[in-house]
C-alpha atoms as a PDB file:
ATOM      1  CA  MET A   1     111.366  75.461 134.925  1.00  0.00           C
ATOM      2  CA  THR A   2     113.080  74.542 131.381  1.00  0.00           C
ATOM      3  CA  ILE A   3     114.369  78.558 131.584  1.00  0.00           C
ATOM      4  CA  SER A   4     116.255  81.423 134.119  1.00  0.00           C
ATOM      5  CA  ILE A   5     114.798  84.250 133.585  1.00  0.00           C
ATOM      6  CA  ASP A   6     117.334  87.944 133.816  1.00  0.00           C
ATOM      7  CA  GLN A   7     115.547  90.708 132.648  1.00  0.00           C
ATOM      8  CA  ALA A   8     111.511  90.782 131.780  1.00  0.00           C
ATOM      9  CA  ILE A   9     109.415  94.112 131.028  1.00  0.00           C
ATOM     10  CA  ILE A  10     105.860  94.970 130.494  1.00  0.00           C
ATOM     11  CA  HIS A  11     105.460  98.598 128.471  1.00  0.00           C
ATOM     12  CA  GLU A  12     101.798  99.379 126.977  1.00  0.00           C
ATOM     13  CA  ILE A  13     100.961 101.317 123.395  1.00  0.00           C
ATOM     14  CA  THR A  14      97.922 102.747 123.871  1.00  0.00           C
ATOM     15  CA  GLN A  15      95.394 105.158 121.315  1.00  0.00           C
ATOM     16  CA  ASP A  16      94.098 108.129 122.836  1.00  0.00           C
ATOM     17  CA  SER A  17      90.775 109.840 121.605  1.00  0.00           C
ATOM     18  CA  GLN A  18      92.610 111.797 118.680  1.00  0.00           C
ATOM     19  CA  GLY A  19      93.931 108.071 117.701  1.00  0.00           C
ATOM     20  CA  LYS A  20      97.266 108.529 117.966  1.00  0.00           C
ATOM     21  CA  LEU A  21      99.500 105.882 119.113  1.00  0.00           C
ATOM     22  CA  ARG A  22     101.246 106.832 123.088  1.00  0.00           C
ATOM     23  CA  CYS A  23     104.117 104.924 125.308  1.00  0.00           C
ATOM     24  CA  ARG A  24     103.280 103.920 128.465  1.00  0.00           C
ATOM     25  CA  LEU A  25     106.403 102.843 129.983  1.00  0.00           C
ATOM     26  CA  ARG A  26     106.933 100.637 133.301  1.00  0.00           C
ATOM     27  CA  PRO A  27     109.958 102.331 134.983  1.00  0.00           C
ATOM     28  CA  GLN A  28     111.275  98.779 136.354  1.00  0.00           C
ATOM     29  CA  PRO A  29     111.730  95.384 135.747  1.00  0.00           C
ATOM     30  CA  LEU A  30     109.171  92.928 136.482  1.00  0.00           C
ATOM     31  CA  LEU A  31     109.097  92.841 140.671  1.00  0.00           C
ATOM     32  CA  ASN A  32     106.282  89.421 141.017  1.00  0.00           C
ATOM     33  CA  SER A  33     109.776  86.863 139.972  1.00  0.00           C
ATOM     34  CA  GLN A  34     107.107  83.726 140.379  1.00  0.00           C
ATOM     35  CA  ALA A  35     104.323  85.551 138.022  1.00  0.00           C
ATOM     36  CA  ALA A  36     106.762  86.733 135.566  1.00  0.00           C
ATOM     37  CA  GLU A  37     108.321  82.788 135.530  1.00  0.00           C
ATOM     38  CA  HIS A  38     105.228  81.074 135.084  1.00  0.00           C
ATOM     39  CA  MET A  39     103.767  83.568 132.349  1.00  0.00           C
ATOM     40  CA  LEU A  40     107.257  83.308 130.484  1.00  0.00           C
ATOM     41  CA  GLU A  41     107.658  79.783 131.169  1.00  0.00           C
ATOM     42  CA  GLU A  42     104.315  78.866 129.248  1.00  0.00           C
ATOM     43  CA  LEU A  43     105.102  81.483 126.164  1.00  0.00           C
ATOM     44  CA  HIS A  44     108.247  79.714 125.686  1.00  0.00           C
ATOM     45  CA  GLN A  45     106.449  76.536 125.683  1.00  0.00           C
ATOM     46  CA  ILE A  46     103.869  77.658 122.633  1.00  0.00           C
ATOM     47  CA  TYR A  47     106.282  79.860 120.646  1.00  0.00           C
ATOM     48  CA  THR A  48     108.812  76.705 120.605  1.00  0.00           C
ATOM     49  CA  SER A  49     105.783  74.488 119.659  1.00  0.00           C
ATOM     50  CA  LYS A  50     104.701  77.175 116.881  1.00  0.00           C
ATOM     51  CA  ALA A  51     105.041  75.382 113.873  1.00  0.00           C
ATOM     52  CA  GLY A  52     106.369  77.387 110.548  1.00  0.00           C
ATOM     53  CA  LYS A  53     108.580  80.258 111.896  1.00  0.00           C
ATOM     54  CA  GLY A  54     110.363  81.966 110.010  1.00  0.00           C
ATOM     55  CA  PHE A  55     114.286  82.801 110.136  1.00  0.00           C
ATOM     56  CA  GLY A  56     115.937  85.646 109.490  1.00  0.00           C
ATOM     57  CA  TYR A  57     118.829  88.268 110.864  1.00  0.00           C
ATOM     58  CA  PHE A  58     119.219  91.636 111.280  1.00  0.00           C
ATOM     59  CA  GLY A  59     120.326  93.079 107.527  1.00  0.00           C
ATOM     60  CA  VAL A  60     119.249  94.862 104.665  1.00  0.00           C
ATOM     61  CA  HIS A  61     116.032  96.158 104.834  1.00  0.00           C
ATOM     62  CA  GLY A  62     113.179  97.562 103.154  1.00  0.00           C
ATOM     63  CA  GLU A  63     112.530  98.281  99.066  1.00  0.00           C
ATOM     64  CA  ASP A  64     115.141 101.453  99.570  1.00  0.00           C
ATOM     65  CA  GLY A  65     118.053  99.385 100.875  1.00  0.00           C
ATOM     66  CA  GLU A  66     118.557 101.085 103.586  1.00  0.00           C
ATOM     67  CA  ALA A  67     119.420  99.310 107.090  1.00  0.00           C
ATOM     68  CA  ASN A  68     116.571  99.403 109.977  1.00  0.00           C
ATOM     69  CA  SER A  69     119.404  99.228 112.590  1.00  0.00           C
ATOM     70  CA  ALA A  70     118.209 101.031 115.508  1.00  0.00           C
ATOM     71  CA  PHE A  71     116.665  98.162 117.009  1.00  0.00           C
ATOM     72  CA  SER A  72     120.363  95.904 116.733  1.00  0.00           C
ATOM     73  CA  ASP A  73     121.462  99.180 117.878  1.00  0.00           C
ATOM     74  CA  ALA A  74     120.573  99.736 120.944  1.00  0.00           C
ATOM     75  CA  LEU A  75     120.579  95.972 121.755  1.00  0.00           C
ATOM     76  CA  THR A  76     124.495  96.247 120.771  1.00  0.00           C
ATOM     77  CA  LYS A  77     124.966  99.021 123.516  1.00  0.00           C
ATOM     78  CA  TYR A  78     122.374  96.825 125.785  1.00  0.00           C
ATOM     79  CA  ARG A  79     124.595  93.767 125.253  1.00  0.00           C
ATOM     80  CA  ASP A  80     127.291  95.682 126.122  1.00  0.00           C
ATOM     81  CA  ASN A  81     126.227  97.686 129.045  1.00  0.00           C
ATOM     82  CA  GLU A  82     126.077 100.480 127.329  1.00  0.00           C
ATOM     83  CA  LEU A  83     122.375 100.949 128.202  1.00  0.00           C
ATOM     84  CA  GLY A  84     120.479  99.252 130.868  1.00  0.00           C
ATOM     85  CA  PHE A  85     117.808  96.677 129.837  1.00  0.00           C
ATOM     86  CA  VAL A  86     114.798  99.613 130.971  1.00  0.00           C
ATOM     87  CA  GLU A  87     116.662 102.307 128.965  1.00  0.00           C
ATOM     88  CA  PHE A  88     116.896  99.596 126.137  1.00  0.00           C
ATOM     89  CA  SER A  89     113.235  98.755 126.294  1.00  0.00           C
ATOM     90  CA  GLY A  90     111.865 101.755 126.422  1.00  0.00           C
ATOM     91  CA  GLN A  91     114.021 103.057 123.304  1.00  0.00           C
ATOM     92  CA  SER A  92     112.171  99.205 121.287  1.00  0.00           C
ATOM     93  CA  SER A  93     108.841 100.501 122.269  1.00  0.00           C
ATOM     94  CA  LYS A  94     109.078 104.098 120.241  1.00  0.00           C
ATOM     95  CA  LEU A  95     110.616 102.118 117.935  1.00  0.00           C
ATOM     96  CA  LEU A  96     107.833  99.826 118.103  1.00  0.00           C
ATOM     97  CA  GLN A  97     105.115 103.246 118.008  1.00  0.00           C
ATOM     98  CA  ASP A  98     107.205 104.608 115.512  1.00  0.00           C
ATOM     99  CA  GLU A  99     106.294 101.794 113.196  1.00  0.00           C
ATOM    100  CA  LEU A 100     102.667 101.076 114.036  1.00  0.00           C
ATOM    101  CA  SER A 101     102.190 104.982 113.659  1.00  0.00           C
ATOM    102  CA  LYS A 102     102.297 104.300 109.740  1.00  0.00           C
ATOM    103  CA  TYR A 103      99.407 102.132 110.020  1.00  0.00           C
ATOM    104  CA  ASP A 104      95.936 101.952 110.617  1.00  0.00           C
ATOM    105  CA  PHE A 105      94.692  98.619 111.469  1.00  0.00           C
ATOM    106  CA  SER A 106      96.849  98.716 114.967  1.00  0.00           C
ATOM    107  CA  GLN A 107      95.268 100.155 118.825  1.00  0.00           C
ATOM    108  CA  GLY A 108      98.592  98.782 120.364  1.00  0.00           C
ATOM    109  CA  GLY A 109      99.103  96.092 123.279  1.00  0.00           C
ATOM    110  CA  PHE A 110     101.538  95.116 125.748  1.00  0.00           C
ATOM    111  CA  LEU A 111     105.308  95.228 124.652  1.00  0.00           C
ATOM    112  CA  LEU A 112     107.026  91.991 126.171  1.00  0.00           C
ATOM    113  CA  MET A 113     110.746  92.159 126.007  1.00  0.00           C
ATOM    114  CA  ALA A 114     112.491  89.367 128.065  1.00  0.00           C
ATOM    115  CA  CYS A 115     116.277  88.268 128.625  1.00  0.00           C
ATOM    116  CA  TYR A 116     116.248  84.667 129.311  1.00  0.00           C
ATOM    117  CA  THR A 117     118.563  81.060 129.099  1.00  0.00           C
ATOM    118  CA  SER A 118     117.156  77.866 128.272  1.00  0.00           C
ATOM    119  CA  ILE A 119     119.752  75.243 128.190  1.00  0.00           C
ATOM    120  CA  THR A 120     122.641  76.627 126.783  1.00  0.00           C
ATOM    121  CA  SER A 121     121.176  79.677 125.085  1.00  0.00           C
ATOM    122  CA  ASP A 122     120.598  83.128 125.536  1.00  0.00           C
ATOM    123  CA  TYR A 123     117.431  84.746 124.361  1.00  0.00           C
ATOM    124  CA  LEU A 124     115.366  87.543 123.875  1.00  0.00           C
ATOM    125  CA  PHE A 125     111.724  87.896 123.926  1.00  0.00           C
ATOM    126  CA  VAL A 126     109.692  90.114 122.063  1.00  0.00           C
ATOM    127  CA  ALA A 127     105.973  89.798 121.771  1.00  0.00           C
ATOM    128  CA  LEU A 128     103.178  92.133 121.175  1.00  0.00           C
ATOM    129  CA  LEU A 129     100.972  91.135 122.857  1.00  0.00           C
ATOM    130  CA  ASN A 130      96.369  92.044 123.155  1.00  0.00           C
ATOM    131  CA  ALA A 131      94.981  91.799 126.640  1.00  0.00           C
ATOM    132  CA  LYS A 132      91.193  89.714 126.402  1.00  0.00           C
ATOM    133  CA  SER A 133      88.331  89.840 128.452  1.00  0.00           C
ATOM    134  CA  SER A 134      86.689  86.914 130.385  1.00  0.00           C
ATOM    135  CA  MET A 135      83.786  86.510 133.330  1.00  0.00           C
ATOM    136  CA  THR A 136      85.384  85.517 136.634  1.00  0.00           C
ATOM    137  CA  VAL A 137      82.621  84.239 139.509  1.00  0.00           C
ATOM    138  CA  LEU A 138      83.377  85.804 142.951  1.00  0.00           C
ATOM    139  CA  ASP A 139      83.398  84.282 146.235  1.00  0.00           C
ATOM    140  CA  ASP A 140      79.490  85.443 146.865  1.00  0.00           C
ATOM    141  CA  MET A 141      78.607  84.143 143.049  1.00  0.00           C
ATOM    142  CA  GLU A 142      78.759  87.545 141.769  1.00  0.00           C
ATOM    143  CA  LEU A 143      79.699  87.918 138.019  1.00  0.00           C
ATOM    144  CA  THR A 144      82.737  90.494 136.888  1.00  0.00           C
ATOM    145  CA  GLU A 145      84.322  90.928 134.071  1.00  0.00           C
ATOM    146  CA  ASN A 146      88.791  91.134 133.925  1.00  0.00           C
ATOM    147  CA  ASN A 147      91.236  91.448 131.184  1.00  0.00           C
ATOM    148  CA  HIS A 148      93.841  89.574 131.388  1.00  0.00           C
ATOM    149  CA  LEU A 149      96.496  88.803 128.593  1.00  0.00           C
ATOM    150  CA  ASP A 150      95.887  86.322 125.664  1.00  0.00           C
ATOM    151  CA  LEU A 151      99.123  83.970 126.237  1.00  0.00           C
ATOM    152  CA  SER A 152      97.520  81.487 124.050  1.00  0.00           C
ATOM    153  CA  ASN A 153      97.111  83.379 120.938  1.00  0.00           C
ATOM    154  CA  ILE A 154     100.118  84.933 120.579  1.00  0.00           C
ATOM    155  CA  GLN A 155     100.788  86.082 116.687  1.00  0.00           C
ATOM    156  CA  LEU A 156     103.283  88.695 117.454  1.00  0.00           C
ATOM    157  CA  ALA A 157     106.831  87.268 118.416  1.00  0.00           C
ATOM    158  CA  ALA A 158     109.762  87.250 117.865  1.00  0.00           C
ATOM    159  CA  ARG A 159     113.176  85.306 119.851  1.00  0.00           C
ATOM    160  CA  ILE A 160     116.724  86.420 119.270  1.00  0.00           C
ATOM    161  CA  ASP A 161     119.065  83.834 119.807  1.00  0.00           C
ATOM    162  CA  LEU A 162     122.019  86.134 121.758  1.00  0.00           C
ATOM    163  CA  THR A 163     124.265  83.317 122.048  1.00  0.00           C
ATOM    164  CA  GLU A 164     124.179  82.193 118.435  1.00  0.00           C
ATOM    165  CA  LEU A 165     124.067  86.011 117.490  1.00  0.00           C
ATOM    166  CA  GLN A 166     127.626  86.472 119.228  1.00  0.00           C
ATOM    167  CA  ALA A 167     129.156  83.006 118.276  1.00  0.00           C
ATOM    168  CA  GLU A 168     128.182  83.585 114.409  1.00  0.00           C
ATOM    169  CA  PRO A 169     127.136  87.267 113.448  1.00  0.00           C
ATOM    170  CA  ASP A 170     127.022  85.858 110.255  1.00  0.00           C
ATOM    171  CA  SER A 171     124.093  83.585 110.857  1.00  0.00           C
ATOM    172  CA  LYS A 172     121.030  84.013 108.663  1.00  0.00           C
ATOM    173  CA  LYS A 173     118.914  82.720 111.430  1.00  0.00           C
ATOM    174  CA  TYR A 174     119.626  83.773 115.143  1.00  0.00           C
ATOM    175  CA  ILE A 175     116.002  85.313 114.563  1.00  0.00           C
ATOM    176  CA  SER A 176     113.092  83.190 114.728  1.00  0.00           C
ATOM    177  CA  PHE A 177     109.420  84.922 114.525  1.00  0.00           C
ATOM    178  CA  ILE A 178     106.285  83.905 114.089  1.00  0.00           C
ATOM    179  CA  ARG A 179     104.693  83.801 110.462  1.00  0.00           C
ATOM    180  CA  GLY A 180     101.733  85.674 109.239  1.00  0.00           C
ATOM    181  CA  ARG A 181      98.399  84.135 107.924  1.00  0.00           C
ATOM    182  CA  ALA A 182      98.961  82.738 105.081  1.00  0.00           C
ATOM    183  CA  GLY A 183      98.234  85.391 102.368  1.00  0.00           C
ATOM    184  CA  ARG A 184      98.534  88.221 105.046  1.00  0.00           C
ATOM    185  CA  LYS A 185     101.202  90.852 105.815  1.00  0.00           C
ATOM    186  CA  VAL A 186     100.231  92.456 108.950  1.00  0.00           C
ATOM    187  CA  ALA A 187     102.849  91.150 110.655  1.00  0.00           C
ATOM    188  CA  ASP A 188     105.357  92.734 108.481  1.00  0.00           C
ATOM    189  CA  PHE A 189     105.480  95.551 110.854  1.00  0.00           C
ATOM    190  CA  PHE A 190     106.531  94.209 113.360  1.00  0.00           C
ATOM    191  CA  LEU A 191     109.707  93.198 111.933  1.00  0.00           C
ATOM    192  CA  ASP A 192     110.243  96.030 110.535  1.00  0.00           C
ATOM    193  CA  PHE A 193     110.707  97.976 113.847  1.00  0.00           C
ATOM    194  CA  MET A 194     113.327  94.923 114.390  1.00  0.00           C
ATOM    195  CA  GLY A 195     115.040  95.552 111.277  1.00  0.00           C
ATOM    196  CA  CYS A 196     115.070  91.638 110.706  1.00  0.00           C
ATOM    197  CA  VAL A 197     115.263  90.607 107.423  1.00  0.00           C
ATOM    198  CA  GLU A 198     114.308  86.361 106.105  1.00  0.00           C
ATOM    199  CA  GLY A 199     117.307  84.629 105.340  1.00  0.00           C
ATOM    200  CA  VAL A 200     116.204  81.305 105.829  1.00  0.00           C
ATOM    201  CA  ASN A 201     113.874  79.911 103.747  1.00  0.00           C
ATOM    202  CA  THR A 202     112.526  76.608 106.154  1.00  0.00           C
ATOM    203  CA  LYS A 203     110.176  75.365 104.017  1.00  0.00           C
ATOM    204  CA  SER A 204     111.977  75.403 100.938  1.00  0.00           C
ATOM    205  CA  GLN A 205     115.017  73.944 103.178  1.00  0.00           C
ATOM    206  CA  ASN A 206     113.443  70.622 104.305  1.00  0.00           C
ATOM    207  CA  LYS A 207     111.142  70.504 101.294  1.00  0.00           C
ATOM    208  CA  SER A 208     114.742  69.710  99.563  1.00  0.00           C
ATOM    209  CA  LEU A 209     115.538  67.481 102.595  1.00  0.00           C
ATOM    210  CA  MET A 210     112.098  65.529 101.706  1.00  0.00           C
ATOM    211  CA  ASN A 211     113.474  65.109  98.065  1.00  0.00           C
ATOM    212  CA  ALA A 212     116.945  63.984  99.128  1.00  0.00           C
ATOM    213  CA  VAL A 213     115.562  61.123 101.416  1.00  0.00           C
ATOM    214  CA  GLU A 214     113.548  59.694  99.140  1.00  0.00           C
ATOM    215  CA  ASP A 215     115.890  59.943  96.392  1.00  0.00           C
ATOM    216  CA  PHE A 216     117.998  58.415  99.106  1.00  0.00           C
ATOM    217  CA  VAL A 217     116.444  55.297  99.351  1.00  0.00           C
ATOM    218  CA  SER A 218     115.649  54.836  95.474  1.00  0.00           C
ATOM    219  CA  GLY A 219     119.621  54.981  94.844  1.00  0.00           C
ATOM    220  CA  ASN A 220     119.888  52.149  97.087  1.00  0.00           C
ATOM    221  CA  GLU A 221     117.704  49.208  95.796  1.00  0.00           C
ATOM    222  CA  LEU A 222     116.230  49.007  99.486  1.00  0.00           C
ATOM    223  CA  THR A 223     112.946  47.502 100.469  1.00  0.00           C
ATOM    224  CA  LYS A 224     109.954  48.861 101.038  1.00  0.00           C
ATOM    225  CA  GLU A 225     109.731  48.209 105.054  1.00  0.00           C
ATOM    226  CA  GLU A 226     113.786  48.975 105.001  1.00  0.00           C
ATOM    227  CA  SER A 227     112.546  52.329 102.634  1.00  0.00           C
ATOM    228  CA  GLN A 228     110.263  53.333 105.481  1.00  0.00           C
ATOM    229  CA  GLN A 229     112.407  52.452 108.303  1.00  0.00           C
ATOM    230  CA  VAL A 230     114.169  55.600 106.683  1.00  0.00           C
ATOM    231  CA  ARG A 231     112.077  57.820 106.446  1.00  0.00           C
ATOM    232  CA  GLU A 232     110.599  57.211 109.948  1.00  0.00           C
ATOM    233  CA  LYS A 233     114.543  57.473 111.357  1.00  0.00           C
ATOM    234  CA  VAL A 234     114.749  60.724 109.348  1.00  0.00           C
ATOM    235  CA  TYR A 235     111.127  61.864 111.031  1.00  0.00           C
ATOM    236  CA  ASP A 236     111.786  61.328 114.417  1.00  0.00           C
ATOM    237  CA  TYR A 237     115.027  62.516 114.615  1.00  0.00           C
ATOM    238  CA  CYS A 238     113.451  65.464 112.920  1.00  0.00           C
ATOM    239  CA  THR A 239     110.355  66.038 114.863  1.00  0.00           C
ATOM    240  CA  GLU A 240     112.612  65.425 117.816  1.00  0.00           C
ATOM    241  CA  ARG A 241     114.863  68.097 117.281  1.00  0.00           C
ATOM    242  CA  SER A 242     111.865  70.441 116.475  1.00  0.00           C
ATOM    243  CA  ASP A 243     110.513  69.513 119.218  1.00  0.00           C
ATOM    244  CA  GLU A 244     113.735  70.888 121.830  1.00  0.00           C
ATOM    245  CA  GLY A 245     114.350  73.984 119.567  1.00  0.00           C
ATOM    246  CA  ASN A 246     116.765  73.058 118.263  1.00  0.00           C
ATOM    247  CA  ASP A 247     118.002  72.693 114.229  1.00  0.00           C
ATOM    248  CA  ILE A 248     118.425  69.565 112.099  1.00  0.00           C
ATOM    249  CA  ASP A 249     121.744  68.831 111.703  1.00  0.00           C
ATOM    250  CA  LEU A 250     123.086  66.485 108.625  1.00  0.00           C
ATOM    251  CA  LYS A 251     125.867  64.857 110.135  1.00  0.00           C
ATOM    252  CA  GLN A 252     123.985  64.051 113.248  1.00  0.00           C
ATOM    253  CA  LEU A 253     121.159  63.227 111.223  1.00  0.00           C
ATOM    254  CA  THR A 254     123.603  60.978 108.680  1.00  0.00           C
ATOM    255  CA  GLU A 255     125.287  59.415 111.935  1.00  0.00           C
ATOM    256  CA  GLU A 256     121.235  58.899 113.464  1.00  0.00           C
ATOM    257  CA  LEU A 257     121.030  56.790 109.958  1.00  0.00           C
ATOM    258  CA  SER A 258     124.558  55.076 109.808  1.00  0.00           C
ATOM    259  CA  GLU A 259     122.086  52.720 112.937  1.00  0.00           C
ATOM    260  CA  THR A 260     120.238  51.522 109.667  1.00  0.00           C
ATOM    261  CA  GLY A 261     123.661  51.038 107.424  1.00  0.00           C
ATOM    262  CA  MET A 262     122.804  54.069 105.617  1.00  0.00           C
ATOM    263  CA  ASP A 263     126.005  56.275 106.547  1.00  0.00           C
ATOM    264  CA  SER A 264     126.617  57.782 103.546  1.00  0.00           C
ATOM    265  CA  PHE A 265     124.020  60.141 103.527  1.00  0.00           C
ATOM    266  CA  TYR A 266     125.364  63.129 104.123  1.00  0.00           C
ATOM    267  CA  ASP A 267     127.810  62.833 101.005  1.00  0.00           C
ATOM    268  CA  PHE A 268     124.305  62.430  99.460  1.00  0.00           C
ATOM    269  CA  ALA A 269     122.545  65.101 100.401  1.00  0.00           C
ATOM    270  CA  ASN A 270     125.504  67.016  99.359  1.00  0.00           C
ATOM    271  CA  GLY A 271     126.776  66.406  96.264  1.00  0.00           C
ATOM    272  CA  GLY A 272     123.400  66.189  94.756  1.00  0.00           C
ATOM    273  CA  GLU A 273     121.869  70.074  93.574  1.00  0.00           C
ATOM    274  CA  TYR A 274     119.637  69.998  96.952  1.00  0.00           C
ATOM    275  CA  GLU A 275     121.644  72.631  98.229  1.00  0.00           C
ATOM    276  CA  LEU A 276     121.036  71.843 101.877  1.00  0.00           C
ATOM    277  CA  ASP A 277     122.897  73.436 104.411  1.00  0.00           C
ATOM    278  CA  ASP A 278     124.516  71.611 107.059  1.00  0.00           C
ATOM    279  CA  ALA A 279     122.268  73.087 109.772  1.00  0.00           C
ATOM    280  CA  PHE A 280     118.640  74.316 109.578  1.00  0.00           C
ATOM    281  CA  PRO A 281     115.448  74.341 111.468  1.00  0.00           C
ATOM    282  CA  ALA A 282     112.517  72.229 111.377  1.00  0.00           C
ATOM    283  CA  ASP A 283     109.442  71.888 109.379  1.00  0.00           C
ATOM    284  CA  LYS A 284     107.125  69.147 110.795  1.00  0.00           C
ATOM    285  CA  ALA A 285     104.661  70.282 107.991  1.00  0.00           C
ATOM    286  CA  THR A 286     107.180  69.047 105.695  1.00  0.00           C
ATOM    287  CA  LEU A 287     108.065  66.832 106.869  1.00  0.00           C
ATOM    288  CA  ARG A 288     104.810  64.860 107.754  1.00  0.00           C
ATOM    289  CA  GLN A 289     105.262  64.203 103.895  1.00  0.00           C
ATOM    290  CA  LEU A 290     108.015  60.939 105.037  1.00  0.00           C
ATOM    291  CA  LYS A 291     105.373  59.196 106.765  1.00  0.00           C
ATOM    292  CA  LYS A 292     101.944  60.355 105.484  1.00  0.00           C
ATOM    293  CA  PHE A 293     100.206  61.007 102.366  1.00  0.00           C
ATOM    294  CA  SER A 294      97.419  63.690 101.937  1.00  0.00           C
ATOM    295  CA  GLY A 295      95.520  66.115  99.833  1.00  0.00           C
ATOM    296  CA  ALA A 296      92.551  67.604  99.039  1.00  0.00           C
ATOM    297  CA  GLY A 297      90.502  69.416  96.027  1.00  0.00           C
ATOM    298  CA  GLY A 298      87.380  69.042  94.702  1.00  0.00           C
ATOM    299  CA  GLY A 299      85.293  68.050  97.766  1.00  0.00           C
ATOM    300  CA  VAL A 300      87.285  65.457  97.965  1.00  0.00           C
ATOM    301  CA  SER A 301      90.018  64.701 100.882  1.00  0.00           C
ATOM    302  CA  LEU A 302      92.245  62.036 101.634  1.00  0.00           C
ATOM    303  CA  SER A 303      95.113  61.158 103.841  1.00  0.00           C
ATOM    304  CA  PHE A 304      97.020  58.197 104.998  1.00  0.00           C
ATOM    305  CA  ASP A 305     100.338  56.443 106.416  1.00  0.00           C
ATOM    306  CA  GLY A 306     102.968  56.173 103.544  1.00  0.00           C
ATOM    307  CA  ASN A 307     103.147  52.384 104.596  1.00  0.00           C
ATOM    308  CA  HIS A 308      99.939  51.496 102.851  1.00  0.00           C
ATOM    309  CA  LEU A 309     101.053  52.548  99.593  1.00  0.00           C
ATOM    310  CA  GLY A 310     100.768  49.462  97.165  1.00  0.00           C
ATOM    311  CA  ASP A 311      99.093  47.413 100.012  1.00  0.00           C
ATOM    312  CA  ARG A 312      95.929  48.698 101.556  1.00  0.00           C
ATOM    313  CA  VAL A 313      96.284  51.797  98.889  1.00  0.00           C
ATOM    314  CA  ILE A 314      96.662  50.797  95.276  1.00  0.00           C
ATOM    315  CA  TYR A 315      97.386  54.190  93.237  1.00  0.00           C
ATOM    316  CA  ASP A 316      97.462  53.293  89.557  1.00  0.00           C
ATOM    317  CA  PRO A 317      99.225  57.031  87.686  1.00  0.00           C
ATOM    318  CA  ILE A 318      97.770  55.923  84.118  1.00  0.00           C
ATOM    319  CA  SER A 319      94.316  55.873  85.155  1.00  0.00           C
ATOM    320  CA  ASN A 320      94.221  58.603  87.972  1.00  0.00           C
ATOM    321  CA  THR A 321      92.509  56.036  90.592  1.00  0.00           C
ATOM    322  CA  ILE A 322      92.903  55.245  93.925  1.00  0.00           C
ATOM    323  CA  MET A 323      91.442  52.588  95.531  1.00  0.00           C
ATOM    324  CA  ILE A 324      91.419  51.527  99.086  1.00  0.00           C
ATOM    325  CA  LYS A 325      91.434  47.793 100.323  1.00  0.00           C
ATOM    326  CA  GLY A 326      89.608  48.002 104.215  1.00  0.00           C
ATOM    327  CA  VAL A 327      87.702  51.020 104.593  1.00  0.00           C
ATOM    328  CA  PRO A 328      87.863  52.684 107.845  1.00  0.00           C
ATOM    329  CA  ALA A 329      85.401  51.133 110.045  1.00  0.00           C
ATOM    330  CA  ASN A 330      83.329  54.872 110.909  1.00  0.00           C
ATOM    331  CA  LEU A 331      83.369  55.474 107.005  1.00  0.00           C
ATOM    332  CA  LYS A 332      82.107  52.211 106.206  1.00  0.00           C
ATOM    333  CA  ASP A 333      79.294  52.753 108.027  1.00  0.00           C
ATOM    334  CA  GLN A 334      78.556  55.698 106.741  1.00  0.00           C
ATOM    335  CA  LEU A 335      78.336  54.609 103.407  1.00  0.00           C
ATOM    336  CA  ASP A 336      76.570  51.817 104.186  1.00  0.00           C
ATOM    337  CA  ARG A 337      74.000  53.990 105.875  1.00  0.00           C
ATOM    338  CA  ARG A 338      73.794  55.737 102.607  1.00  0.00           C
ATOM    339  CA  LEU A 339      73.456  53.252 100.527  1.00  0.00           C
ATOM    340  CA  LYS A 340      70.828  51.725 102.336  1.00  0.00           C
ATOM    341  CA  GLY A 341      69.001  54.489 102.181  1.00  0.00           C
ATOM    342  CA  GLU A 342      68.983  55.362  98.619  1.00  0.00           C
END
């Protein structure tokens, strides 16, 4: 086990025959410790590996500028032992029910709340889970339909780093959350019920880091191999931090780069117009551009490793063309068959 569970509970928000949402509250924490451990271990791994998470904090929320502090106030009372975990989770369920009642797209779900420790940090995990039906074969080879929690397709979840919240109450990133699908704001209600607002633009920070790395290698008159080595060193460090659930630390990254003789990166990144924080979450999709080039449009998609640029892949910006030397075997076979057929 990579986590140690303190408390966990599940409440249900259901829709009655009149279409109104109701809370069905569990009166005590989950008792089946083994099942709870397996479920939360799986959710912890799924959540940590989710790409493109957003980061925020408890703050001013909504168009009226009012602070929605009911959830954070209840959390503070729980941490100060003024509220028990069951009472805190019950209040949270009713807050979520009230928020959901403002919309006509939700039929509720199972609200999971869990306090657990991973490595050196204490977390509060909050997720609205849906049930999914599946078929099971019984001992007599008869089929039966069962409902189970759909853990692999989790879309509404947030995790509060309680250790960071206590140590750095002014931090803008102690809450992480799964972003909704592109162009959709259905998940916004989940942040509204907690009073969470976005504090760190992860993609922007990672894009600035990538720009700083590119400017850094170009300004140090490195060879192509040395430049690519720096890019890969940055990428490997950042992805490792992401996999561990930790932030990118610029000073620590500079120490990693010092092994390649690049020990001035921190000063370079702070001296430019990159507006980088000393620490920020990693975004793998953005950082992948350090190792790969990719793009799509007009019915054409292309992707190749960065070290092939100028070697197997020749780009001419004047004629807006790319020449590829050594066409991949499977693509060559398809092209040869098409030419032969024509």
